[in-house]
CSV table of C-alpha atoms in Angstrom, one decimal:
chain,number,residue,atom,x,y,z
A,1,UNK,CA,111.7,77.5,53.5
A,2,UNK,CA,112.5,75.5,56.7
A,3,UNK,CA,109.7,73.2,58.0
A,4,UNK,CA,108.3,75.3,60.9
A,5,UNK,CA,107.1,72.1,62.7
A,6,UNK,CA,110.7,70.6,62.9
A,7,UNK,CA,112.0,74.0,64.0
A,8,UNK,CA,109.6,74.3,66.9
A,9,UNK,CA,109.1,70.8,68.0
A,10,UNK,CA,105.6,70.9,66.8
A,11,UNK,CA,104.2,67.5,65.9
A,12,UNK,CA,104.3,66.7,62.1
A,13,UNK,CA,101.1,68.0,60.5
A,14,UNK,CA,100.6,70.6,63.2
A,15,UNK,CA,100.5,73.6,60.8
A,16,UNK,CA,97.9,71.8,58.6
A,17,UNK,CA,95.8,71.1,61.7
A,18,UNK,CA,95.8,74.8,62.7
A,19,UNK,CA,94.9,75.8,59.2
A,20,UNK,CA,92.0,73.4,59.2
A,21,UNK,CA,90.9,74.7,62.6
A,22,UNK,CA,91.2,78.5,62.0
A,23,UNK,CA,91.5,79.0,58.3
A,24,UNK,CA,94.5,79.4,56.1
A,25,UNK,CA,94.6,83.2,56.4
A,26,UNK,CA,94.8,82.9,60.2
A,27,UNK,CA,97.9,80.7,60.2
A,28,UNK,CA,101.1,82.5,59.1
A,29,UNK,CA,104.5,80.8,58.6
A,30,UNK,CA,106.0,83.1,56.0
A,31,UNK,CA,109.3,84.3,57.5
A,32,UNK,CA,108.9,87.9,56.2
A,33,UNK,CA,105.6,88.1,58.1
A,34,UNK,CA,106.9,86.4,61.2
A,35,UNK,CA,109.9,88.7,61.5
A,36,UNK,CA,107.9,91.8,62.9
A,37,UNK,CA,106.5,89.7,65.7
A,38,UNK,CA,109.7,88.1,66.7
A,39,UNK,CA,111.4,91.4,67.9
A,40,UNK,CA,110.1,94.1,70.3
A,41,UNK,CA,109.8,97.8,69.5
A,42,UNK,CA,113.1,98.7,70.8
A,43,UNK,CA,114.9,95.9,68.9
A,44,UNK,CA,116.5,94.6,72.2
A,45,UNK,CA,114.3,91.6,72.5
A,46,UNK,CA,114.6,89.0,69.6
A,47,UNK,CA,113.1,85.5,69.4
A,48,UNK,CA,111.5,83.2,66.9
A,49,UNK,CA,108.2,81.5,66.4
A,50,UNK,CA,107.2,78.7,64.0
A,51,UNK,CA,103.8,80.2,63.5
A,52,UNK,CA,101.8,83.2,64.1
A,53,UNK,CA,98.0,82.7,64.8
A,54,UNK,CA,95.7,85.7,63.9
A,55,UNK,CA,92.1,84.8,65.3
A,56,UNK,CA,89.2,86.7,63.9
A,57,UNK,CA,86.9,86.0,67.0
A,58,UNK,CA,86.8,84.9,70.5
A,59,UNK,CA,85.7,81.4,69.1
A,60,UNK,CA,88.9,81.3,67.1
A,61,UNK,CA,91.0,82.2,70.1
A,62,UNK,CA,89.3,79.4,72.1
A,63,UNK,CA,89.9,76.9,69.3
A,64,UNK,CA,93.6,77.9,69.1
A,65,UNK,CA,94.2,77.9,72.9
A,66,UNK,CA,92.4,74.5,73.2
A,67,UNK,CA,94.5,73.0,70.5
A,68,UNK,CA,97.9,74.4,72.0
A,69,UNK,CA,96.8,73.1,75.5
A,70,UNK,CA,96.3,69.6,74.2
A,71,UNK,CA,99.6,69.8,72.2
A,72,UNK,CA,101.4,71.3,75.2
A,73,UNK,CA,102.6,74.2,73.0
A,74,UNK,CA,103.6,77.4,74.6
A,75,UNK,CA,101.8,80.7,73.5
A,76,UNK,CA,102.8,84.2,73.7
A,77,UNK,CA,99.8,86.7,73.3
A,78,UNK,CA,100.6,89.7,71.4
A,79,UNK,CA,98.8,93.1,71.0
A,80,UNK,CA,100.5,96.2,69.5
A,81,UNK,CA,103.9,94.7,70.6
A,82,UNK,CA,104.8,97.9,72.3
A,83,UNK,CA,106.0,96.5,75.6
A,84,UNK,CA,109.4,97.0,76.8
A,85,UNK,CA,110.3,94.0,79.0
A,86,UNK,CA,110.1,91.1,76.4
A,87,UNK,CA,106.8,89.9,77.6
A,88,UNK,CA,105.2,89.9,74.1
A,89,UNK,CA,108.2,88.3,72.2
A,90,UNK,CA,108.4,84.6,71.6
A,91,UNK,CA,112.0,84.3,73.0
A,92,UNK,CA,111.8,80.5,73.4
A,93,UNK,CA,110.1,79.6,70.1
A,94,UNK,CA,106.5,79.9,71.4
A,95,UNK,CA,103.5,80.2,69.1
A,96,UNK,CA,102.4,83.9,68.7
A,97,UNK,CA,98.8,84.6,69.2
A,98,UNK,CA,98.3,88.1,67.8
A,99,UNK,CA,95.0,89.7,68.5
A,100,UNK,CA,95.0,92.6,66.1
A,101,UNK,CA,91.9,91.4,64.2
A,102,UNK,CA,89.8,91.6,67.4
A,103,UNK,CA,89.6,95.3,66.9
A,104,UNK,CA,85.9,96.2,67.1
A,105,UNK,CA,85.0,99.3,69.3
A,106,UNK,CA,81.5,99.0,70.4
A,107,UNK,CA,78.8,101.9,70.8
A,108,UNK,CA,79.3,104.2,73.5
A,109,UNK,CA,77.0,103.6,76.4
A,110,UNK,CA,76.5,107.4,77.3
A,111,UNK,CA,74.2,106.6,80.1
A,112,UNK,CA,76.8,104.3,81.8
A,113,UNK,CA,79.9,106.2,80.5
A,114,UNK,CA,81.3,103.0,79.1
A,115,UNK,CA,82.2,101.2,76.0
A,116,UNK,CA,83.3,97.6,75.1
A,117,UNK,CA,86.4,97.1,73.0
A,118,UNK,CA,88.1,94.2,71.4
A,119,UNK,CA,91.7,93.3,72.7
A,120,UNK,CA,93.1,94.4,69.2
A,121,UNK,CA,91.6,97.8,69.4
A,122,UNK,CA,94.1,100.5,69.8
A,123,UNK,CA,94.0,103.2,72.5
A,124,UNK,CA,93.6,105.8,69.7
A,125,UNK,CA,90.6,104.1,68.3
A,126,UNK,CA,88.9,103.9,71.7
A,127,UNK,CA,89.8,107.6,72.5
A,128,UNK,CA,88.2,108.5,69.1
A,129,UNK,CA,85.1,106.7,69.8
A,130,UNK,CA,84.8,108.3,73.2
A,131,UNK,CA,85.6,111.7,71.9
A,132,UNK,CA,82.7,111.7,69.5
A,133,UNK,CA,80.4,111.7,72.5
A,134,UNK,CA,82.2,114.4,74.6
A,135,UNK,CA,83.9,111.7,76.6
A,136,UNK,CA,87.3,110.5,77.2
A,137,UNK,CA,89.2,107.2,77.7
A,138,UNK,CA,91.8,108.5,80.1
A,139,UNK,CA,94.6,105.8,79.7
A,140,UNK,CA,96.8,107.5,77.2
A,141,UNK,CA,100.4,106.5,76.2
A,142,UNK,CA,102.8,108.0,73.5
A,143,UNK,CA,102.3,104.7,71.7
A,144,UNK,CA,98.5,105.2,71.6
A,145,UNK,CA,98.4,104.5,67.9
A,146,UNK,CA,99.9,101.0,68.2
A,147,UNK,CA,99.3,100.1,71.9
A,148,UNK,CA,96.0,97.9,72.2
A,149,UNK,CA,93.3,97.4,74.8
A,150,UNK,CA,94.4,93.8,75.5
A,151,UNK,CA,97.9,94.7,75.9
A,152,UNK,CA,97.2,97.5,78.4
A,153,UNK,CA,94.9,95.3,80.4
A,154,UNK,CA,97.6,92.7,80.4
A,155,UNK,CA,100.1,95.0,81.9
A,156,UNK,CA,97.8,97.4,83.7
A,157,UNK,CA,99.2,100.3,81.8
A,158,UNK,CA,99.4,103.6,83.5
A,159,UNK,CA,100.1,106.5,81.1
A,160,UNK,CA,100.4,110.2,81.4
A,161,UNK,CA,97.0,110.7,82.9
A,162,UNK,CA,97.2,108.4,85.8
A,163,UNK,CA,97.8,111.4,88.1
A,164,UNK,CA,94.1,112.4,87.6
A,165,UNK,CA,92.1,109.3,86.6
A,166,UNK,CA,94.2,106.3,87.5
A,167,UNK,CA,95.6,103.5,85.3
A,168,UNK,CA,93.9,100.7,83.4
A,169,UNK,CA,92.9,98.8,86.5
A,170,UNK,CA,90.7,101.8,87.5
A,171,UNK,CA,88.9,102.0,84.2
A,172,UNK,CA,88.3,98.2,83.9
A,173,UNK,CA,84.7,97.4,84.4
A,174,UNK,CA,84.9,93.7,83.0
A,175,UNK,CA,86.7,91.4,80.6
A,176,UNK,CA,86.0,88.6,78.2
A,177,UNK,CA,89.0,86.2,78.3
A,178,UNK,CA,89.9,82.8,77.1
A,179,UNK,CA,91.5,80.3,79.6
A,180,UNK,CA,94.4,78.1,78.6
A,181,UNK,CA,92.0,75.1,77.9
A,182,UNK,CA,89.8,77.2,75.6
A,183,UNK,CA,87.1,78.0,78.0
A,184,UNK,CA,85.5,81.5,77.7
A,185,UNK,CA,84.8,83.6,80.6
A,186,UNK,CA,82.8,86.9,79.9
A,187,UNK,CA,81.6,89.4,82.3
A,188,UNK,CA,81.0,92.7,80.3
A,189,UNK,CA,77.9,94.1,81.8
A,190,UNK,CA,79.7,96.9,83.4
A,191,UNK,CA,77.7,97.4,86.5
A,192,UNK,CA,79.2,99.7,88.9
A,193,UNK,CA,78.1,97.5,92.0
A,194,UNK,CA,78.3,93.7,91.4
A,195,UNK,CA,79.5,91.8,94.4
A,196,UNK,CA,78.9,88.3,93.0
A,197,UNK,CA,82.2,86.8,93.8
A,198,UNK,CA,85.8,86.9,92.6
A,199,UNK,CA,86.6,89.8,90.2
A,200,UNK,CA,88.4,87.9,87.5
A,201,UNK,CA,88.7,91.1,85.5
A,202,UNK,CA,91.1,92.5,88.2
A,203,UNK,CA,92.9,89.2,88.5
A,204,UNK,CA,93.6,89.1,84.8
A,205,UNK,CA,94.6,92.9,84.8
A,206,UNK,CA,98.4,93.0,85.2
A,207,UNK,CA,98.8,89.2,84.7
A,208,UNK,CA,100.8,89.6,81.5
A,209,UNK,CA,99.0,87.0,79.5
A,210,UNK,CA,99.9,84.2,82.0
A,211,UNK,CA,96.5,83.4,83.4
A,212,UNK,CA,94.2,84.1,80.4
A,213,UNK,CA,94.0,85.8,77.0
A,214,UNK,CA,91.9,89.0,77.1
A,215,UNK,CA,89.7,89.2,74.0
A,216,UNK,CA,87.6,92.2,75.0
A,217,UNK,CA,87.2,94.6,77.9
A,218,UNK,CA,84.5,96.8,79.2
A,219,UNK,CA,86.0,100.2,79.9
A,220,UNK,CA,85.1,103.3,82.0
A,221,UNK,CA,84.9,106.8,80.3
A,222,UNK,CA,85.1,110.1,81.9
A,223,UNK,CA,83.7,113.6,80.8
A,224,UNK,CA,86.3,115.0,78.4
A,225,UNK,CA,87.9,118.3,79.6
A,226,UNK,CA,87.0,121.0,77.1
A,227,UNK,CA,89.4,123.5,78.3
A,228,UNK,CA,93.0,122.3,78.4
A,229,UNK,CA,96.2,124.1,78.8
A,230,UNK,CA,99.8,122.9,79.0
A,231,UNK,CA,102.8,124.7,80.5
A,232,UNK,CA,106.5,123.7,80.3
A,233,UNK,CA,108.3,124.9,83.4
A,234,UNK,CA,112.1,125.3,83.9
A,235,UNK,CA,113.9,124.6,87.2
A,236,UNK,CA,117.5,124.6,88.5
A,237,UNK,CA,117.2,121.3,90.3
A,238,UNK,CA,115.1,118.1,90.6
A,239,UNK,CA,114.2,119.0,94.2
A,240,UNK,CA,112.7,122.2,93.1
A,241,UNK,CA,110.7,120.5,90.5
A,242,UNK,CA,109.3,117.8,92.7
A,243,UNK,CA,108.3,120.4,95.3
A,244,UNK,CA,106.6,122.4,92.7
A,245,UNK,CA,104.6,119.5,91.4
A,246,UNK,CA,103.4,118.8,95.1
A,247,UNK,CA,102.3,122.5,95.3
A,248,UNK,CA,100.4,122.2,91.9
A,249,UNK,CA,98.6,119.0,93.0
A,250,UNK,CA,97.3,120.9,96.1
A,251,UNK,CA,96.2,124.0,94.2
A,252,UNK,CA,95.0,122.6,90.8
A,253,UNK,CA,92.2,120.0,91.0
A,254,UNK,CA,92.1,119.7,87.2
A,255,UNK,CA,95.9,118.9,87.1
A,256,UNK,CA,96.1,115.7,84.9
A,257,UNK,CA,99.7,115.2,83.9
A,258,UNK,CA,103.0,116.2,85.3
A,259,UNK,CA,106.0,114.9,83.4
A,260,UNK,CA,109.7,115.5,84.1
A,261,UNK,CA,112.6,115.6,81.6
A,262,UNK,CA,116.2,116.6,82.0
A,263,UNK,CA,118.3,119.0,79.8
A,264,UNK,CA,120.3,116.1,78.3
A,265,UNK,CA,117.2,114.4,77.1
A,266,UNK,CA,115.8,117.7,75.7
A,267,UNK,CA,119.0,118.2,73.8
A,268,UNK,CA,118.8,114.7,72.2
A,269,UNK,CA,115.1,115.3,71.2
A,270,UNK,CA,116.1,118.6,69.6
A,271,UNK,CA,119.0,117.1,67.8
A,272,UNK,CA,117.3,114.0,66.6
A,273,UNK,CA,114.2,115.9,65.3
A,274,UNK,CA,115.9,119.2,64.3
A,275,UNK,CA,113.7,120.9,66.8
A,276,UNK,CA,114.5,124.3,68.5
A,277,UNK,CA,115.1,124.5,72.1
A,278,UNK,CA,112.0,125.4,74.3
A,279,UNK,CA,113.8,128.3,76.1
A,280,UNK,CA,116.6,130.8,75.3
A,281,UNK,CA,118.5,129.3,78.2
A,282,UNK,CA,119.3,125.7,78.9
A,283,UNK,CA,117.8,124.7,82.2
A,284,UNK,CA,118.8,121.6,84.0
A,285,UNK,CA,115.1,120.2,84.7
A,286,UNK,CA,111.9,120.8,82.9
A,287,UNK,CA,108.4,119.8,84.0
A,288,UNK,CA,105.5,119.6,81.7
A,289,UNK,CA,102.0,120.0,83.4
A,290,UNK,CA,98.7,119.7,81.9
A,291,UNK,CA,95.3,121.1,83.3
A,292,UNK,CA,91.9,120.3,82.1
A,293,UNK,CA,88.6,121.7,83.1
A,294,UNK,CA,85.1,122.1,81.8
A,295,UNK,CA,83.8,125.3,80.1
A,296,UNK,CA,81.9,127.4,82.4
A,297,UNK,CA,84.0,127.1,85.5
A,298,UNK,CA,85.3,130.3,87.1
A,299,UNK,CA,88.5,131.0,85.2
A,300,UNK,CA,89.8,129.0,82.3
A,301,UNK,CA,92.6,126.5,82.5
A,302,UNK,CA,95.1,129.0,81.3
A,303,UNK,CA,94.3,131.4,84.0
A,304,UNK,CA,94.2,128.7,86.8
A,305,UNK,CA,97.4,127.3,85.4
A,306,UNK,CA,99.1,130.7,85.1
A,307,UNK,CA,97.9,131.7,88.7
A,308,UNK,CA,99.3,128.6,90.3
A,309,UNK,CA,102.7,128.9,88.4
A,310,UNK,CA,103.0,132.5,89.5
A,311,UNK,CA,103.1,131.3,93.1
A,312,UNK,CA,106.1,129.0,92.5
A,313,UNK,CA,109.3,130.9,93.3
A,314,UNK,CA,111.6,128.1,91.8
A,315,UNK,CA,110.3,128.4,88.4
A,316,UNK,CA,113.0,129.9,86.1
A,317,UNK,CA,111.1,130.2,82.9
A,318,UNK,CA,107.9,129.0,81.4
A,319,UNK,CA,105.9,128.4,78.2
A,320,UNK,CA,102.1,127.9,78.1
A,321,UNK,CA,99.8,126.9,75.4
A,322,UNK,CA,96.0,126.2,75.2
A,323,UNK,CA,95.6,125.5,71.4
A,324,UNK,CA,96.0,122.2,69.9
A,325,UNK,CA,99.2,122.9,67.9
A,326,UNK,CA,100.9,124.7,70.9
A,327,UNK,CA,100.0,121.9,73.3
A,328,UNK,CA,101.4,119.3,70.9
A,329,UNK,CA,104.6,121.2,70.5
A,330,UNK,CA,105.2,121.3,74.3
A,331,UNK,CA,104.3,117.7,74.8
A,332,UNK,CA,106.7,116.7,72.0
A,333,UNK,CA,109.6,117.6,74.3
A,334,UNK,CA,108.5,114.7,76.6
A,335,UNK,CA,106.7,112.2,74.3
A,336,UNK,CA,109.7,112.2,71.7
A,337,UNK,CA,112.1,111.0,74.2
A,338,UNK,CA,111.6,107.3,73.5
A,339,UNK,CA,112.1,107.8,69.7
A,340,UNK,CA,115.1,110.0,70.2
A,341,UNK,CA,116.7,107.6,72.6
A,342,UNK,CA,116.2,104.6,70.2
A,343,UNK,CA,118.1,106.6,67.5
A,344,UNK,CA,121.2,105.7,69.6
A,345,UNK,CA,120.6,101.9,69.3
A,346,UNK,CA,118.6,99.4,71.4
A,347,UNK,CA,118.4,100.7,74.9
A,348,UNK,CA,117.9,99.0,78.2
A,349,UNK,CA,114.7,100.3,79.6
A,350,UNK,CA,114.0,100.2,83.3
A,351,UNK,CA,110.6,101.5,84.3
A,352,UNK,CA,110.5,102.0,88.1
A,353,UNK,CA,108.8,103.8,90.9
A,354,UNK,CA,110.2,105.6,93.8
A,355,UNK,CA,108.7,107.1,96.9
A,356,UNK,CA,108.3,110.8,96.3
A,357,UNK,CA,110.6,111.7,99.3
A,358,UNK,CA,113.5,109.9,97.6
A,359,UNK,CA,112.8,110.7,94.0
A,360,UNK,CA,115.4,113.6,93.6
A,361,UNK,CA,118.0,111.5,95.3
A,362,UNK,CA,117.5,108.6,93.1
A,363,UNK,CA,117.8,110.7,90.0
A,364,UNK,CA,121.1,111.9,91.3
A,365,UNK,CA,122.4,108.5,92.3
A,366,UNK,CA,121.2,106.2,89.5
A,367,UNK,CA,123.7,107.2,86.9
A,368,UNK,CA,126.5,106.8,89.3
A,369,UNK,CA,125.5,103.3,89.9
A,370,UNK,CA,125.2,102.6,86.2
A,371,UNK,CA,128.6,103.9,85.4
A,372,UNK,CA,130.2,101.9,88.2
A,373,UNK,CA,129.5,98.7,86.1
A,374,UNK,CA,129.3,100.4,82.6
A,375,UNK,CA,131.7,103.4,82.5
A,376,UNK,CA,130.9,104.2,78.9
A,377,UNK,CA,127.1,104.1,79.1
A,378,UNK,CA,124.8,107.0,78.8
A,379,UNK,CA,121.8,107.4,81.1
A,380,UNK,CA,118.5,109.0,80.0
A,381,UNK,CA,115.9,109.8,82.7
A,382,UNK,CA,112.4,111.1,82.4
A,383,UNK,CA,109.0,110.1,83.7
A,384,UNK,CA,105.7,110.8,85.5
A,385,UNK,CA,107.0,112.8,88.4
A,386,UNK,CA,103.7,113.1,90.3
A,387,UNK,CA,103.5,109.4,90.8
A,388,UNK,CA,107.2,108.6,91.3
A,389,UNK,CA,107.6,106.8,88.0
A,390,UNK,CA,110.9,107.2,86.3
A,391,UNK,CA,111.9,105.7,83.0
A,392,UNK,CA,115.6,104.7,83.3
A,393,UNK,CA,117.1,104.3,79.8
A,394,UNK,CA,120.7,103.2,79.4
A,395,UNK,CA,122.6,103.2,76.0
A,396,UNK,CA,126.1,102.5,75.0
A,397,UNK,CA,126.4,99.1,76.7
A,398,UNK,CA,129.0,96.8,75.3
A,399,UNK,CA,127.0,93.5,75.4
A,400,UNK,CA,124.0,91.8,77.3
A,401,UNK,CA,126.3,90.6,80.1
A,402,UNK,CA,127.1,94.2,81.1
A,403,UNK,CA,123.4,94.9,80.5
A,404,UNK,CA,122.5,92.5,83.2
A,405,UNK,CA,124.8,94.0,85.7
A,406,UNK,CA,123.3,97.4,84.9
A,407,UNK,CA,119.8,96.0,85.6
A,408,UNK,CA,121.0,94.4,88.7
A,409,UNK,CA,122.5,97.8,89.8
A,410,UNK,CA,119.5,99.9,89.0
A,411,UNK,CA,116.8,97.5,90.4
A,412,UNK,CA,118.9,96.9,93.5
A,413,UNK,CA,119.0,100.7,94.1
A,414,UNK,CA,115.2,100.9,93.6
A,415,UNK,CA,114.6,98.2,96.2
A,416,UNK,CA,117.0,99.9,98.6
A,417,UNK,CA,115.0,103.0,98.4
A,418,UNK,CA,111.6,101.4,98.9
A,419,UNK,CA,110.5,101.5,95.3
A,420,UNK,CA,109.0,99.2,92.7
A,421,UNK,CA,111.1,97.5,89.9
A,422,UNK,CA,108.2,97.8,87.6
A,423,UNK,CA,105.8,100.8,87.3
A,424,UNK,CA,103.9,100.2,84.0
A,425,UNK,CA,105.3,97.7,81.7
A,426,UNK,CA,105.3,94.7,83.9
A,427,UNK,CA,107.9,92.0,84.7
A,428,UNK,CA,108.0,90.3,81.1
A,429,UNK,CA,110.9,88.1,80.8
A,430,UNK,CA,113.5,90.8,81.5
A,431,UNK,CA,112.8,91.4,85.2
A,432,UNK,CA,111.9,87.8,86.4
A,433,UNK,CA,115.1,87.3,88.2
A,434,UNK,CA,114.5,90.5,90.4
A,435,UNK,CA,110.9,89.9,91.3
A,436,UNK,CA,112.0,88.8,94.7
A,437,UNK,CA,113.1,92.4,95.3
A,438,UNK,CA,109.5,93.4,95.5
A,439,UNK,CA,107.4,90.3,96.2
A,440,UNK,CA,108.0,87.9,99.2
A,441,UNK,CA,108.5,84.1,98.8
A,442,UNK,CA,105.0,83.7,100.0
A,443,UNK,CA,103.5,86.0,97.5
A,444,UNK,CA,105.4,84.4,94.6
A,445,UNK,CA,104.2,80.9,95.9
A,446,UNK,CA,100.7,82.2,95.7
A,447,UNK,CA,101.3,83.6,92.2
A,448,UNK,CA,102.4,80.1,91.1
A,449,UNK,CA,99.3,78.5,92.7
A,450,UNK,CA,96.9,80.8,90.9
A,451,UNK,CA,98.8,80.2,87.7
A,452,UNK,CA,98.6,76.4,88.2
A,453,UNK,CA,94.9,76.6,88.8
A,454,UNK,CA,94.1,78.6,85.6
A,455,UNK,CA,96.9,77.2,83.4
A,456,UNK,CA,97.9,73.7,84.8
A,457,UNK,CA,99.9,72.8,81.7
A,458,UNK,CA,101.8,76.1,81.7
A,459,UNK,CA,101.2,77.1,78.2
A,460,UNK,CA,100.3,80.8,78.6
A,461,UNK,CA,103.3,83.1,78.3
A,462,UNK,CA,105.3,80.4,80.1
A,463,UNK,CA,108.6,82.4,80.4
A,464,UNK,CA,107.0,85.8,81.6
A,465,UNK,CA,106.5,87.2,85.1
A,466,UNK,CA,107.4,84.2,87.4
A,467,UNK,CA,111.0,83.4,88.0
A,468,UNK,CA,112.5,80.1,87.2
A,469,UNK,CA,112.3,77.6,90.1
């Protein structure tokens, strides 16, 4: 096996020092064990690392970062490695600091409606703990079994229920985090009103591991809906679907998800997983909506949903379910898009937001823009229609150079239409060159000043978020 120190530029004896500091089992150099953390979930972003650190406690994280800061060694924090913009991959040979061992989920504080979870706890584990008390952690992603609390805080993840409860930032009541020099900052009391200075939790949220490494978070819980219904609605056109969702938002206070998919994507899901089509006819646009309410309200969720849908003239067909299996089947037509697209090879994924007024036009124009620079490419579109978040997936690109041209075309179109180049997954390394499309020179300068204040040696995720000077 090659000497990892020589491969990385680490000083001789560095690995031995780290083992002495953290314990031998927390310092991994075996290539077979390094391989999974050197590539992202899509397979598009691949890097290398000389060593993987797996701390068991916040004290270990503090010791590891203190050592890396003294040695001027770059560190990439990693959670479930489900990010899609290369922000959790050591593309430049950084040390990987994986937080999966910090996976404790604390007791539910029922009176406060909160719990504290370690950065390595999965969303599924947090949701299970909340559910046992009739509560819900409302941030939910298709990757819930792998995505971690720390990663979702670092990227301010949104998810399918942002429509009703908001994204991670709205649920974050406090954090414990370690600064680049090893100092620990902890504010986990979860007080609803606490005006005692800067809100470090909100500063760290969405910073993509460039300002501090989150080790634990205090999370808000909400009452779990006990009566949930899901409907899959068919439309002739995106305009009709967008207008229908606006109508449903006005008429259904319990609307908690509205997800748009197109016929081509549903075809791919059905082909990839040998699933039947949802309707006898093939409709161009489908919208999945979910409504949740509490038992005892006048009219159950199915009745509320059916009544609202009956008032939508543009609906061409519909399927409704209020049982667990039925809801899961309808959701699968949306949630399995990512897996189905990956069967075609590593995709270019561009997670963007558009103003509602321009959403339908964007969906019609984006494929034209892509094919102008990549005629053989396929474009797959789906997303959270109620908040304007569209996931643009492009497959069939001949090489990365063409991929960069595609990125430029899509993100340029988004900026032209007044949208955001990143809705959920952050900037990472993939979108740094386009940050100026959404952020002014003054804003980016402020970002750099904040980074320099908290991480003066620039060791934390040094190639993520901020563009090169």
